[in-house]
Amino acid sequence: MGMPVSVHLRAPHLGPDVDAAVAAVYAELRRLEALLSTYKPDSDLSRLADGALTLDQCAPEVAEVLELCTLATAHTAGAFSALRPLPGGGHRLDPTGLVKGWAVERAAAPLRDLGVDWYVNAGGDIAAHVAENRPPWRVGIEDPHDRGRVLAVVALRDGGVATSGTAARDGHIWDPRTGAPADRLASVTVAGPTLLWADVLATAVFVEGPAAVGCAVRDGYEVVVVHRDGRAERTAPVVAARCEAAPAPTP
């Protein structure tokens, strides 16, 4: 997936099934990467983008991801797209902004049967779960202007945290409607019920700017926005009745 992925467990005692469950997480991530990588020319997704395969010839996971991307595009009013603008014009299929969160949540399923606290960290985006009567995970949010500083902390019991920004890699988030790199904000972190939609919403707010925060909040997600001048704003998930976007789809 082009990034480090780590699995973390927390419990007074870890049972005998832990090693097998963690191995299953990595095995599923490798399987999904082989199908959906934009870096591997022989993946189903790359071959679909090249026209070497039809969607019907691809593994069913490819169609599932593209259906979710269509849903995400509609839900964010076009601020999210699975079509990446090309320098010379045109577009290429690239669902990267959704597939990471989807893949991590899918791969983490074996951890839910262990009865322990766990989180999976995929390049800084986190899917997590905490057993009943246990304290939540506390996830630090990096200051994009000073990456050695923690700007804020969010508590997470069951769901995901995703950050979109350019501190680690510049110019990789684009505005689908203009084809230009998104540069309104320094970073956006979204935390809430699922990593899949936290990832999508973080991308959408980073592209659209603060105007898109209300819909993420209405969907039940907490948002931390860092402006390019260093100002930080934080919201809490509430019902925003005046938000006109469609209700958040269920993954």
Short mmCIF file of C-alpha atoms in Angstrom, two decimals:
data_model
loop_
_atom_site.label_atom_id
_atom_site.label_comp_id
_atom_site.label_asym_id
_atom_site.label_seq_id
_atom_site.Cartn_x
_atom_site.Cartn_y
_atom_site.Cartn_z
CA MET A 1 0.00 0.00 0.00
CA GLY A 2 3.03 2.24 -0.19
CA MET A 3 3.06 2.93 3.56
CA PRO A 4 3.93 1.27 6.88
CA VAL A 5 1.10 -0.64 8.55
CA SER A 6 1.25 -1.75 12.19
CA VAL A 7 -1.10 -3.68 14.48
CA HIS A 8 -1.32 -2.84 18.19
CA LEU A 9 -3.06 -4.84 20.92
CA ARG A 10 -3.83 -3.95 24.55
CA ALA A 11 -5.12 -6.36 27.20
CA PRO A 12 -4.12 -7.76 30.59
CA HIS A 13 -3.49 -11.11 28.89
CA LEU A 14 -3.29 -12.03 25.21
CA GLY A 15 -4.74 -15.37 24.24
CA PRO A 16 -3.34 -18.05 21.93
CA ASP A 17 -5.31 -16.77 18.91
CA VAL A 18 -3.49 -13.44 18.70
CA ASP A 19 -0.67 -14.47 16.36
CA ALA A 20 -3.04 -16.06 13.86
CA ALA A 21 -5.38 -13.04 13.92
CA VAL A 22 -2.55 -10.55 13.33
CA ALA A 23 -1.14 -12.72 10.53
CA ALA A 24 -4.62 -12.76 8.95
CA VAL A 25 -4.74 -8.95 9.01
CA TYR A 26 -1.51 -8.66 7.05
CA ALA A 27 -2.48 -11.47 4.68
CA GLU A 28 -5.73 -9.72 3.79
CA LEU A 29 -3.97 -6.38 3.29
CA ARG A 30 -1.52 -8.04 0.91
CA ARG A 31 -4.36 -9.72 -0.97
CA LEU A 32 -6.28 -6.48 -1.35
CA GLU A 33 -3.14 -4.61 -2.38
CA ALA A 34 -2.56 -7.15 -5.15
CA LEU A 35 -6.08 -6.42 -6.44
CA LEU A 36 -6.35 -2.66 -5.89
CA SER A 37 -2.87 -1.15 -5.97
CA THR A 38 -2.33 1.79 -8.31
CA TYR A 39 1.43 1.12 -8.07
CA LYS A 40 1.36 -2.48 -9.31
CA PRO A 41 0.80 -2.68 -13.09
CA ASP A 42 -0.59 -6.22 -12.80
CA SER A 43 -3.27 -5.41 -10.19
CA ASP A 44 -6.88 -5.75 -11.29
CA LEU A 45 -7.38 -2.03 -10.74
CA SER A 46 -4.37 -1.02 -12.85
CA ARG A 47 -5.38 -3.38 -15.64
CA LEU A 48 -8.94 -2.02 -15.51
CA ALA A 49 -7.60 1.54 -15.76
CA ASP A 50 -5.42 0.47 -18.71
CA GLY A 51 -8.36 -1.14 -20.48
CA ALA A 52 -6.83 -4.62 -20.26
CA LEU A 53 -9.73 -5.90 -18.11
CA THR A 54 -13.42 -5.13 -17.93
CA LEU A 55 -15.06 -4.61 -14.56
CA ASP A 56 -16.80 -7.97 -14.89
CA GLN A 57 -13.38 -9.62 -15.29
CA CYS A 58 -12.04 -8.06 -12.09
CA ALA A 59 -12.33 -9.48 -8.60
CA PRO A 60 -15.65 -8.49 -6.93
CA GLU A 61 -13.79 -6.25 -4.47
CA VAL A 62 -12.98 -3.85 -7.33
CA ALA A 63 -16.66 -3.30 -8.12
CA GLU A 64 -17.41 -2.89 -4.40
CA VAL A 65 -14.78 -0.17 -4.07
CA LEU A 66 -15.95 1.67 -7.18
CA GLU A 67 -19.57 1.59 -5.98
CA LEU A 68 -18.45 3.12 -2.69
CA CYS A 69 -16.49 5.77 -4.61
CA THR A 70 -19.63 6.70 -6.57
CA LEU A 71 -21.50 7.00 -3.28
CA ALA A 72 -18.70 9.12 -1.80
CA THR A 73 -18.65 11.46 -4.81
CA ALA A 74 -22.39 12.05 -4.49
CA HIS A 75 -22.24 12.46 -0.73
CA THR A 76 -19.46 15.07 -0.91
CA ALA A 77 -20.99 16.95 -3.88
CA GLY A 78 -17.97 16.12 -6.01
CA ALA A 79 -15.23 17.06 -3.55
CA PHE A 80 -14.16 13.41 -3.57
CA SER A 81 -13.51 11.54 -6.81
CA ALA A 82 -11.93 8.29 -7.91
CA LEU A 83 -10.73 9.94 -11.14
CA ARG A 84 -7.26 11.48 -10.89
CA PRO A 85 -6.52 14.37 -13.26
CA LEU A 86 -3.53 13.74 -15.54
CA PRO A 87 -0.93 16.46 -16.31
CA GLY A 88 -1.58 16.33 -20.04
CA GLY A 89 -5.36 16.24 -19.68
CA GLY A 90 -7.85 13.49 -19.08
CA HIS A 91 -8.23 11.31 -16.00
CA ARG A 92 -7.12 7.96 -14.64
CA LEU A 93 -8.98 5.68 -12.27
CA ASP A 94 -7.53 6.10 -8.77
CA PRO A 95 -9.70 5.27 -5.73
CA THR A 96 -6.80 5.74 -3.30
CA GLY A 97 -8.72 8.29 -1.22
CA LEU A 98 -11.21 5.62 -0.19
CA VAL A 99 -9.58 2.24 -0.63
CA LYS A 100 -7.08 2.54 2.22
CA GLY A 101 -9.72 3.04 4.90
CA TRP A 102 -11.93 0.37 3.36
CA ALA A 103 -9.08 -2.14 3.15
CA VAL A 104 -7.83 -1.55 6.70
CA GLU A 105 -11.29 -1.94 8.21
CA ARG A 106 -11.91 -5.09 6.18
CA ALA A 107 -8.53 -6.60 7.08
CA ALA A 108 -8.98 -5.82 10.79
CA ALA A 109 -12.06 -8.04 11.11
CA PRO A 110 -10.19 -10.98 12.76
CA LEU A 111 -9.10 -8.69 15.62
CA ARG A 112 -12.72 -8.17 16.67
CA ASP A 113 -12.98 -11.79 17.79
CA LEU A 114 -10.08 -11.53 20.25
CA GLY A 115 -11.92 -9.61 22.98
CA VAL A 116 -9.02 -7.14 23.38
CA ASP A 117 -8.37 -3.50 22.58
CA TRP A 118 -6.68 -2.99 19.23
CA TYR A 119 -5.83 -0.49 16.55
CA VAL A 120 -4.32 -0.71 13.09
CA ASN A 121 -2.16 2.23 12.00
CA ALA A 122 -1.86 2.60 8.22
CA GLY A 123 0.43 5.49 7.44
CA GLY A 124 -1.06 7.57 10.26
CA ASP A 125 -4.70 6.70 9.62
CA ILE A 126 -6.14 4.49 12.35
CA ALA A 127 -8.93 1.94 12.71
CA ALA A 128 -9.52 1.08 16.36
CA HIS A 129 -11.70 -0.76 18.85
CA VAL A 130 -11.84 -0.83 22.64
CA ALA A 131 -13.50 -3.57 24.67
CA GLU A 132 -16.25 -2.67 27.14
CA ASN A 133 -15.20 -0.98 30.39
CA ARG A 134 -11.78 -0.10 28.97
CA PRO A 135 -10.41 3.43 28.46
CA PRO A 136 -10.45 4.75 24.89
CA TRP A 137 -7.41 5.07 22.70
CA ARG A 138 -6.02 8.61 22.67
CA VAL A 139 -4.82 9.57 19.21
CA GLY A 140 -2.47 12.52 18.80
CA ILE A 141 -2.90 14.86 15.82
CA GLU A 142 0.34 16.13 14.34
CA ASP A 143 0.86 19.86 13.78
CA PRO A 144 1.48 20.10 10.00
CA HIS A 145 3.66 23.17 10.57
CA ASP A 146 5.79 21.47 13.23
CA ARG A 147 5.62 17.70 12.83
CA GLY A 148 7.32 17.11 16.18
CA ARG A 149 4.39 18.74 18.00
CA VAL A 150 1.02 17.22 18.92
CA LEU A 151 -1.66 19.78 18.13
CA ALA A 152 -4.69 18.00 19.61
CA VAL A 153 -5.80 14.61 20.93
CA VAL A 154 -8.98 12.72 20.04
CA ALA A 155 -10.43 9.83 22.02
CA LEU A 156 -11.53 6.80 20.02
CA ARG A 157 -13.43 3.72 21.18
CA ASP A 158 -14.66 2.16 17.95
CA GLY A 159 -14.10 3.71 14.54
CA GLY A 160 -11.38 5.53 12.71
CA VAL A 161 -9.20 8.62 12.48
CA ALA A 162 -7.91 9.92 9.15
CA THR A 163 -5.83 12.94 8.19
CA SER A 164 -5.54 14.66 4.83
CA GLY A 165 -2.75 17.17 4.25
CA THR A 166 0.48 17.90 2.51
CA ALA A 167 2.98 17.84 5.39
CA ALA A 168 4.28 14.39 4.43
CA ARG A 169 3.67 14.51 0.68
CA ASP A 170 2.90 17.68 -1.23
CA GLY A 171 0.52 17.96 -4.16
CA HIS A 172 -1.09 14.50 -3.96
CA ILE A 173 -4.60 15.76 -3.12
CA TRP A 174 -6.39 17.42 -6.01
CA ASP A 175 -9.66 19.25 -6.56
CA PRO A 176 -11.63 16.95 -8.89
CA ARG A 177 -13.52 19.89 -10.38
CA THR A 178 -10.47 21.93 -11.39
CA GLY A 179 -7.70 19.31 -11.61
CA ALA A 180 -5.46 21.59 -9.51
CA PRO A 181 -3.80 20.57 -6.23
CA ALA A 182 -5.95 21.38 -3.19
CA ASP A 183 -4.29 24.08 -1.09
CA ARG A 184 -6.98 25.80 0.98
CA LEU A 185 -5.86 24.22 4.26
CA ALA A 186 -2.75 22.79 5.92
CA SER A 187 -4.44 19.62 7.23
CA VAL A 188 -7.79 18.09 8.11
CA THR A 189 -8.29 15.28 10.63
CA VAL A 190 -11.63 13.50 10.90
CA ALA A 191 -12.54 11.00 13.63
CA GLY A 192 -15.71 9.00 13.94
CA PRO A 193 -17.62 5.75 13.47
CA THR A 194 -15.69 4.33 10.50
CA LEU A 195 -12.24 4.81 9.02
CA LEU A 196 -13.64 4.47 5.50
CA TRP A 197 -15.83 7.56 5.81
CA ALA A 198 -13.38 9.43 8.04
CA ASP A 199 -10.88 9.08 5.17
CA VAL A 200 -13.38 10.24 2.53
CA LEU A 201 -14.59 13.18 4.63
CA ALA A 202 -11.06 14.30 5.48
CA THR A 203 -10.25 14.43 1.77
CA ALA A 204 -13.49 16.27 0.98
CA VAL A 205 -12.98 18.92 3.67
CA PHE A 206 -9.35 19.41 2.61
CA VAL A 207 -10.51 19.99 -0.97
CA GLU A 208 -13.62 22.03 -0.23
CA GLY A 209 -12.37 24.00 2.75
CA PRO A 210 -14.13 24.81 6.04
CA ALA A 211 -17.51 25.07 4.28
CA ALA A 212 -17.62 21.25 4.12
CA VAL A 213 -17.05 20.74 7.86
CA GLY A 214 -20.74 21.00 8.75
CA CYS A 215 -21.74 17.92 6.81
CA ALA A 216 -18.95 15.83 8.35
CA VAL A 217 -20.10 16.94 11.79
CA ARG A 218 -23.73 16.14 10.95
CA ASP A 219 -22.62 12.64 9.93
CA GLY A 220 -21.31 12.11 13.47
CA TYR A 221 -17.61 12.89 12.92
CA GLU A 222 -15.26 15.15 14.85
CA VAL A 223 -13.13 17.45 12.69
CA VAL A 224 -9.87 19.26 13.40
CA VAL A 225 -8.96 21.81 10.72
CA VAL A 226 -5.53 23.45 10.58
CA HIS A 227 -5.34 26.54 8.41
CA ARG A 228 -2.32 27.51 6.36
CA ASP A 229 -1.60 30.38 8.78
CA GLY A 230 -1.42 27.89 11.69
CA ARG A 231 -4.85 28.51 13.19
CA ALA A 232 -6.62 25.36 14.35
CA GLU A 233 -10.35 24.79 14.73
CA ARG A 234 -12.06 21.81 16.30
CA THR A 235 -15.67 20.66 16.08
CA ALA A 236 -17.68 18.02 17.89
CA PRO A 237 -20.15 15.65 16.21
CA VAL A 238 -23.66 17.12 16.46
CA VAL A 239 -26.84 17.09 14.41
CA ALA A 240 -26.66 20.02 11.99
CA ALA A 241 -30.22 20.20 10.67
CA ARG A 242 -29.46 22.93 8.16
CA CYS A 243 -26.87 20.87 6.29
CA GLU A 244 -28.35 20.05 2.89
CA ALA A 245 -26.11 17.11 1.99
CA ALA A 246 -27.52 13.60 1.89
CA PRO A 247 -27.19 11.47 5.04
CA ALA A 248 -23.93 9.62 5.35
CA PRO A 249 -24.10 6.25 3.62
CA THR A 250 -23.47 3.12 5.63
CA PRO A 251 -20.30 1.25 4.55
#
